[in-house]
Coordinates of C-alpha atoms and ligand atoms in Angstrom, one line a residue:
M1 CA 0.0 0.0 0.0
K2 CA 1.3 3.5 -0.8
V3 CA 1.0 6.2 1.8
L4 CA 1.5 9.9 0.9
V5 CA 2.7 12.1 3.8
I6 CA 2.0 15.8 3.5
N7 CA 3.5 18.6 5.6
A8 CA 1.8 21.8 4.5
G9 CA 2.9 25.2 5.7
S10 CA 2.0 28.7 4.7
S11 CA 4.8 29.0 2.1
S12 CA 5.8 25.4 1.5
V13 CA 4.4 21.9 1.1
K14 CA 6.7 18.9 1.8
Y15 CA 5.7 15.4 0.6
H16 CA 7.0 11.8 0.9
L17 CA 5.4 8.9 -0.9
Y18 CA 6.1 5.5 0.9
N19 CA 5.5 1.9 0.1
M20 CA 4.2 0.5 3.4
P21 CA 4.7 -1.3 5.6
Q22 CA 8.3 -1.5 4.3
V23 CA 8.7 2.3 4.8
E24 CA 10.4 2.5 1.4
V25 CA 10.5 6.1 0.0
L26 CA 9.3 6.1 -3.6
A27 CA 9.6 9.8 -4.1
H28 CA 9.8 13.0 -2.0
G29 CA 10.0 16.7 -2.6
V30 CA 8.9 20.1 -1.7
V31 CA 7.0 23.1 -3.3
E32 CA 8.6 26.3 -2.0
R33 CA 7.8 30.0 -2.1
I34 CA 4.0 29.3 -2.5
G35 CA 2.2 32.6 -3.3
E36 CA 5.3 34.2 -4.8
E37 CA 6.0 34.8 -8.5
R38 CA 8.8 32.3 -8.5
S39 CA 7.5 29.2 -6.8
E40 CA 9.5 26.0 -7.2
L41 CA 8.8 22.3 -7.0
S42 CA 11.8 20.0 -6.3
H43 CA 10.9 16.3 -6.9
F44 CA 13.3 13.5 -6.0
F45 CA 12.7 10.0 -7.4
N46 CA 14.8 6.9 -8.4
G47 CA 18.0 8.8 -7.6
K48 CA 17.0 11.7 -9.9
T49 CA 15.8 15.2 -9.4
H50 CA 13.1 17.1 -11.3
T51 CA 12.4 20.8 -10.9
V52 CA 9.4 22.9 -11.9
K53 CA 9.5 26.7 -11.7
K54 CA 6.2 28.4 -12.0
K55 CA 3.8 30.5 -9.9
V56 CA 1.9 28.3 -7.4
G57 CA -0.7 30.5 -5.9
D58 CA -1.8 28.6 -2.8
V59 CA -1.5 25.3 -0.9
G60 CA -4.3 23.7 -2.9
K61 CA -2.5 24.5 -6.2
A62 CA 0.7 23.1 -4.7
M63 CA -1.1 19.9 -3.8
E64 CA -2.4 19.6 -7.4
L65 CA 1.2 20.1 -8.7
I66 CA 2.5 17.4 -6.4
L67 CA -0.1 14.9 -7.4
E68 CA 0.3 15.6 -11.1
T69 CA 4.1 15.1 -10.6
L70 CA 3.7 11.8 -8.8
D71 CA 1.4 10.6 -11.6
D72 CA 3.5 12.1 -14.4
R73 CA 4.5 9.7 -17.3
D74 CA 8.2 10.6 -17.2
V75 CA 9.0 11.6 -13.6
G76 CA 6.1 10.0 -11.7
V77 CA 6.2 6.9 -9.6
I78 CA 2.6 5.8 -9.8
Q79 CA 0.4 4.8 -12.7
D80 CA -2.8 5.8 -11.2
F81 CA -4.0 7.9 -8.2
S82 CA -5.9 4.8 -6.9
E83 CA -2.5 3.4 -5.9
I84 CA -2.4 6.0 -3.1
G85 CA -4.4 4.2 -0.4
A86 CA -4.0 6.8 2.3
V87 CA -2.6 10.3 3.0
G88 CA -1.2 11.3 6.3
H89 CA -1.1 15.0 7.2
R90 CA 1.0 16.8 9.8
V91 CA -1.5 19.1 11.6
V92 CA 0.0 21.5 14.0
H93 CA -2.9 22.1 16.5
G94 CA -5.3 19.6 17.9
G95 CA -6.2 21.6 20.9
E96 CA -7.3 19.4 23.9
E97 CA -9.4 17.3 21.6
F98 CA -6.9 15.1 20.0
T99 CA -4.5 13.0 22.1
Y100 CA -3.6 10.7 19.2
S101 CA -3.6 10.5 15.4
V102 CA -7.1 10.1 13.9
N103 CA -8.8 9.2 10.7
I104 CA -10.1 12.5 9.1
D105 CA -13.8 13.0 8.8
E106 CA -15.9 16.2 8.7
K107 CA -16.0 16.3 12.5
V108 CA -12.2 16.2 12.7
I109 CA -12.0 18.9 10.0
A110 CA -14.4 21.1 12.0
Y111 CA -12.0 20.8 15.0
I112 CA -9.0 21.7 12.9
E113 CA -10.9 24.7 11.7
K114 CA -11.8 25.6 15.3
F115 CA -8.2 25.3 16.4
A116 CA -7.0 27.6 13.6
D117 CA -7.8 30.4 16.2
L118 CA -4.9 29.0 18.3
A119 CA -2.6 28.3 15.3
P120 CA -3.6 30.9 12.6
L121 CA -0.4 30.4 10.6
H122 CA -0.5 26.6 10.6
N123 CA -3.9 25.0 10.8
P124 CA -5.3 26.8 7.7
P125 CA -2.6 25.5 5.3
N126 CA -2.9 22.0 6.9
L127 CA -6.6 22.1 6.2
A128 CA -6.1 23.3 2.6
G129 CA -3.9 20.2 2.0
I130 CA -6.7 18.0 3.4
R131 CA -9.3 19.6 1.2
A132 CA -7.2 19.3 -1.9
V133 CA -6.7 15.6 -1.3
Q134 CA -10.5 15.2 -0.8
R135 CA -11.0 16.8 -4.2
R136 CA -8.4 14.9 -6.2
L137 CA -8.2 11.6 -4.3
P138 CA -11.8 11.2 -3.0
D139 CA -11.3 7.5 -2.3
A140 CA -8.0 7.8 -0.3
K141 CA -8.3 7.6 3.5
Q142 CA -6.8 10.6 5.3
V143 CA -5.2 10.8 8.7
A144 CA -4.3 13.7 10.9
C145 CA -1.1 13.5 13.0
F146 CA -1.1 16.4 15.5
D147 CA 2.0 18.1 16.7
T148 CA 0.2 18.7 20.0
A149 CA -1.1 15.1 20.5
F150 CA 2.1 13.6 22.2
H151 CA 1.8 16.3 24.8
A152 CA -1.7 15.4 25.8
T153 CA -0.3 13.4 28.7
I154 CA 1.2 16.5 30.3
P155 CA -0.4 16.9 33.7
K156 CA -2.4 19.9 34.7
V157 CA 0.2 21.0 37.2
A158 CA 2.6 21.5 34.2
Y159 CA 0.2 22.8 31.6
M160 CA -1.6 25.5 33.5
Y161 CA -0.4 29.0 33.6
A162 CA -0.7 30.9 36.9
L163 CA -3.3 33.2 35.4
P164 CA -6.9 33.6 36.4
Y165 CA -8.5 30.1 35.9
E166 CA -11.4 31.6 33.9
L167 CA -9.0 32.3 31.0
Y168 CA -8.3 28.6 30.7
E169 CA -12.1 27.9 30.7
K170 CA -13.0 30.7 28.4
Y171 CA -10.2 30.8 25.9
G172 CA -8.3 27.6 26.4
I173 CA -5.2 29.4 27.6
R174 CA -2.9 26.7 28.7
R175 CA 0.4 25.1 27.6
Y176 CA -0.1 22.7 24.6
G177 CA 3.4 22.1 23.4
F178 CA 4.5 21.4 19.8
H179 CA 7.0 19.2 17.8
G180 CA 5.2 16.3 19.4
I181 CA 5.6 14.0 16.4
S182 CA 9.3 14.5 16.5
H183 CA 9.7 14.1 20.3
R184 CA 7.6 10.9 20.3
Y185 CA 9.7 9.5 17.4
V186 CA 13.1 10.1 18.9
A187 CA 12.0 9.0 22.4
R188 CA 10.8 5.7 20.9
R189 CA 14.0 5.3 18.8
A190 CA 16.1 5.9 21.9
A191 CA 14.1 3.2 23.8
S192 CA 14.5 0.9 20.9
I193 CA 18.3 1.5 20.7
M194 CA 18.5 0.8 24.4
G195 CA 16.7 -2.5 23.9
R196 CA 13.6 -1.3 25.8
G197 CA 9.9 -1.1 25.2
K198 CA 8.5 2.3 24.1
Y199 CA 7.0 2.9 27.6
N200 CA 10.1 1.9 29.4
I201 CA 12.3 5.1 29.0
N202 CA 12.7 8.4 30.8
A203 CA 14.4 10.9 28.5
V204 CA 14.9 14.6 27.9
T205 CA 14.4 15.1 24.1
C206 CA 15.8 18.2 22.5
H207 CA 14.4 19.2 19.1
L208 CA 16.7 21.9 17.9
G209 CA 15.8 23.2 14.4
N210 CA 14.5 26.5 13.3
G211 CA 12.0 26.1 16.1
C212 CA 13.4 24.5 19.3
S213 CA 11.7 22.7 22.1
I214 CA 12.8 20.4 24.9
T215 CA 10.5 17.7 26.3
A216 CA 10.5 15.6 29.5
V217 CA 9.5 12.1 28.6
K218 CA 8.5 9.8 31.5
Q219 CA 7.8 6.1 30.8
G220 CA 7.5 7.0 27.1
R221 CA 5.0 9.8 27.6
S222 CA 5.4 13.6 27.5
I223 CA 5.1 15.1 31.0
D224 CA 6.4 18.6 30.3
T225 CA 7.6 20.5 27.3
S226 CA 9.2 23.9 26.8
M227 CA 6.8 25.3 24.2
G228 CA 3.5 26.5 25.6
F229 CA 0.3 28.2 24.4
T230 CA 2.2 28.9 21.2
P231 CA 5.6 27.9 19.9
L232 CA 7.1 31.1 21.2
E233 CA 7.7 29.9 24.8
G234 CA 10.7 28.0 25.9
V235 CA 14.3 28.2 24.8
P236 CA 15.5 30.9 22.3
M237 CA 15.2 29.9 18.7
G238 CA 16.4 31.1 15.3
T239 CA 14.2 34.2 15.4
R240 CA 11.9 33.6 18.4
S241 CA 12.7 34.9 21.9
G242 CA 11.6 32.0 24.0
D243 CA 10.7 32.7 27.6
L244 CA 10.4 36.4 28.6
D245 CA 9.2 38.5 31.4
P246 CA 5.8 39.5 30.1
S247 CA 6.3 43.0 31.6
I248 CA 8.8 43.7 28.8
L249 CA 5.9 43.7 26.4
F250 CA 3.8 46.0 28.5
Y251 CA 6.8 48.3 28.8
L252 CA 7.4 48.3 25.0
G253 CA 3.6 48.9 24.6
D254 CA 4.0 52.0 26.7
K255 CA 6.9 53.1 24.4
G256 CA 4.6 52.9 21.4
Y257 CA 4.9 49.3 20.1
D258 CA 1.5 48.0 18.9
V259 CA 0.5 44.3 19.1
K260 CA 1.5 43.6 15.5
A261 CA 5.0 45.1 16.1
L262 CA 5.4 43.1 19.3
K263 CA 4.4 39.8 17.6
E264 CA 6.9 40.6 14.9
L265 CA 9.6 41.4 17.4
C266 CA 9.2 38.2 19.4
N267 CA 8.6 35.8 16.5
K268 CA 10.8 37.2 13.7
K269 CA 13.4 39.5 15.1
S270 CA 14.6 37.9 18.3
G271 CA 16.4 34.7 19.3
L272 CA 19.8 34.0 17.6
L273 CA 19.1 36.7 15.0
G274 CA 18.1 39.3 17.5
I275 CA 21.1 38.8 19.8
S276 CA 23.7 38.4 17.1
G277 CA 22.2 41.1 14.8
V278 CA 23.4 39.1 11.8
S279 CA 22.0 35.6 11.4
N280 CA 19.5 33.0 12.7
D281 CA 21.5 30.2 11.2
V282 CA 23.9 28.4 13.6
R283 CA 26.3 27.6 10.8
N284 CA 26.9 31.3 10.1
L285 CA 27.1 32.1 13.8
V286 CA 29.7 29.4 14.5
E287 CA 31.8 30.8 11.6
L288 CA 31.4 34.4 12.7
A289 CA 32.2 33.6 16.3
G290 CA 35.3 31.8 15.1
Q291 CA 36.3 35.1 13.4
G292 CA 35.9 37.0 16.7
N293 CA 32.4 38.3 16.3
S294 CA 31.4 38.7 20.0
R295 CA 27.7 39.0 19.4
A296 CA 27.6 35.8 17.4
Q297 CA 29.4 34.1 20.3
L298 CA 27.0 35.7 22.8
A299 CA 24.0 34.3 20.8
I300 CA 25.5 30.8 20.8
D301 CA 26.3 31.1 24.6
I302 CA 22.8 32.2 25.5
F303 CA 21.2 29.5 23.3
C304 CA 23.3 26.8 24.9
Y305 CA 22.9 28.1 28.4
R306 CA 19.1 28.2 28.2
I307 CA 18.9 24.7 26.7
K308 CA 21.1 23.4 29.5
K309 CA 18.8 25.1 32.1
Y310 CA 15.8 23.2 30.6
I311 CA 17.7 19.9 30.6
G312 CA 18.6 20.4 34.2
T313 CA 15.0 21.3 35.1
Y314 CA 13.6 18.3 33.4
C315 CA 16.1 16.0 35.1
A316 CA 14.6 17.3 38.3
V317 CA 11.1 16.7 37.1
L318 CA 11.8 13.2 36.0
D319 CA 12.8 10.8 38.9
T320 CA 15.5 9.2 36.9
V321 CA 16.8 9.9 33.4
D322 CA 18.0 7.2 31.0
A323 CA 18.8 9.4 28.0
V324 CA 19.2 12.9 26.6
V325 CA 18.4 13.0 22.8
F326 CA 19.4 15.6 20.3
T327 CA 17.5 16.0 17.0
G328 CA 16.6 18.7 14.4
G329 CA 19.0 20.6 12.1
I330 CA 21.0 22.0 15.1
G331 CA 20.8 18.9 17.3
E332 CA 21.9 16.6 14.5
N333 CA 24.8 18.8 13.1
A334 CA 26.1 21.4 15.5
V335 CA 28.8 19.4 17.2
F336 CA 30.2 22.3 19.2
L337 CA 26.8 23.4 20.5
R338 CA 26.1 19.8 21.7
Q339 CA 29.4 19.9 23.5
Q340 CA 28.7 23.3 25.0
I341 CA 25.2 22.3 26.1
C342 CA 26.4 19.1 27.8
T343 CA 29.4 20.7 29.6
G344 CA 28.6 20.8 33.3
L345 CA 25.8 18.3 33.0
N346 CA 27.9 15.6 34.8
Q347 CA 26.0 16.7 37.9
V348 CA 22.9 15.0 36.5
G349 CA 24.9 12.0 35.1
V350 CA 25.5 13.2 31.5
R351 CA 29.1 12.6 30.3
L352 CA 29.7 13.4 26.7
D353 CA 32.4 11.5 24.7
E354 CA 33.9 14.5 23.1
E355 CA 35.8 12.6 20.4
T356 CA 32.8 10.6 19.4
N357 CA 30.6 13.7 19.5
K358 CA 32.8 15.4 17.0
K359 CA 32.4 12.6 14.4
V360 CA 28.6 12.5 14.6
V361 CA 26.9 14.6 12.0
A362 CA 23.4 13.9 10.7
K363 CA 23.4 10.3 11.7
E364 CA 22.1 8.2 14.5
A365 CA 24.6 7.5 17.2
E366 CA 25.4 7.3 20.9
I367 CA 27.7 10.1 21.9
S368 CA 28.1 9.6 25.7
T369 CA 31.0 7.9 27.4
K370 CA 30.7 4.2 28.3
D371 CA 30.4 5.0 32.0
S372 CA 27.9 7.8 31.5
R373 CA 24.9 7.2 33.7
V374 CA 22.7 9.0 31.3
K375 CA 23.1 8.0 27.6
V376 CA 23.3 10.8 25.1
F377 CA 22.0 10.1 21.6
V378 CA 21.8 12.0 18.3
I379 CA 18.7 10.8 16.4
P380 CA 17.8 12.4 13.1
A381 CA 14.3 13.8 13.1
N382 CA 12.0 11.7 10.9
E383 CA 8.5 13.1 11.4
Q384 CA 7.4 11.8 8.0
V385 CA 8.1 8.2 8.9
A386 CA 6.2 8.6 12.2
I387 CA 3.3 10.0 10.2
A388 CA 3.5 7.2 7.6
N389 CA 3.4 4.6 10.3
D390 CA 0.4 6.1 12.1
T391 CA -1.4 6.5 8.8
Y392 CA -0.7 3.0 7.8
E393 CA -1.8 1.6 11.2
L394 CA -4.9 3.7 11.3
T395 CA -6.1 2.8 7.8
R396 CA -5.9 -0.8 8.8
C397 CA -8.2 -0.4 11.9
E398 CA -11.2 1.7 12.6
Q399 CA -10.1 2.5 16.2
P400 CA -7.7 5.5 16.6
I401 CA -4.3 4.3 17.8
V402 CA -3.2 5.8 21.0
S403 CA 0.0 7.7 20.3
E404 CA 0.7 9.3 23.6
Ligands
ADP1 P1 13.1 23.1 10.6 O1 12.8 23.3 12.1 O2 12.6 24.2 9.8 O3 12.8 21.7 10.2 P2 15.8 22.2 10.7 O4 15.5 21.1 11.7 O5 16.2 21.7 9.3 O6 14.7 23.2 10.5 O7 17.0 23.1 11.3 C1 17.5 24.2 10.6 C2 18.6 24.8 11.4 O8 19.6 23.8 11.6 C3 19.3 25.9 10.6 O9 18.7 27.2 10.8 C4 20.7 25.9 11.2 O10 20.8 26.8 12.3 C5 20.9 24.5 11.7 N1 21.8 23.7 10.9 C6 21.6 23.0 9.8 N2 22.7 22.4 9.3 C7 23.7 22.7 10.2 C8 25.1 22.4 10.4 N3 25.7 21.6 9.5 N4 25.7 22.9 11.4 C9 25.1 23.7 12.3 N5 23.8 24.0 12.3 C10 23.1 23.5 11.3

């Protein structure tokens, strides 16, 4: 059975077509710069690359282009759309409603629409992808895998803000957490590498990409995570501030910043970019810091310091910790940052093998010393495989699988 995995954002749609249950990638690609004059599809199949440059107006059009390409006589990998038995979608916000991946029906769609209020940049393109599949592949089953679902097991003591309780009741203001598909995937991989069952691991998982979040996983389930009501909370990220004293925003409001400007400031102009003043990309910052750029160095230092604080906090929250896992573009590649983050964590039982760490780039490996009480792993993010597996499982049974 072929399963198509779709990750639709506001300006790009990524796709992977799998042969299941072998998890064999038949083709994958991305449509980028959606809505701009020069949109581009990059399609990878049978070791070859195919590129299409033309204006793609919206996510629906991007989906049409992807499906046409998959079915194309020359560059396609299917003969007929009927070969695609199911489509799995990454959906960012499932509110409190979805604690696992689900088969999509009109009721689920209504909830995704409702939660667009909480994720206005993400749920609408996710929905546009679902609608496009309904139009073009009416017989394919569709599955929604929520970024929030893995965090549904976080207890109330960790998800409530110390705000008036009515705000939770009236507006759903609470911590939801994100990157759940990734945290779940790497926690389960770590358990598997350690020869344990998926519910037999306590871990701190660090997803460090453009967005960054840290999760405390107890017995295979999320019990706390650094992102909150929105992905803005937690550690500093490429352009997001992470945790702040909210009074800073009131103070800036008094100085003339309006809500739009404050949103822009915290989401787009802060984090590594804001501190360094030059880049949100760790590769550039490491290079510039090496050339003596002190603000690039400061950005790296703050980033590592704040991640270390979260790891320490989560070690306190978990009774015992079996593993710390690094994933995401930074977690998988940035050797020196991993070292800096782990320095001083021996107190909690983490001992990095510095030589091994230096050799591990974009591959799965253990990077702790033999005698480290807490194992440290690098595990490449693979949300699409997690979605393909959930989709395949769900289309074979009517009951939703529990993915907490
Ligand atoms: P996304 O969260 O959008 O999926 P990624 O997980 O791909 O993003 O992470 C992108 C970030 O990873 C980049 O902004 C960059 O900071 C970092 N990165 C990617 N490759 C490297 C590398 N070789 N060395 C250091 N950092 C890297």
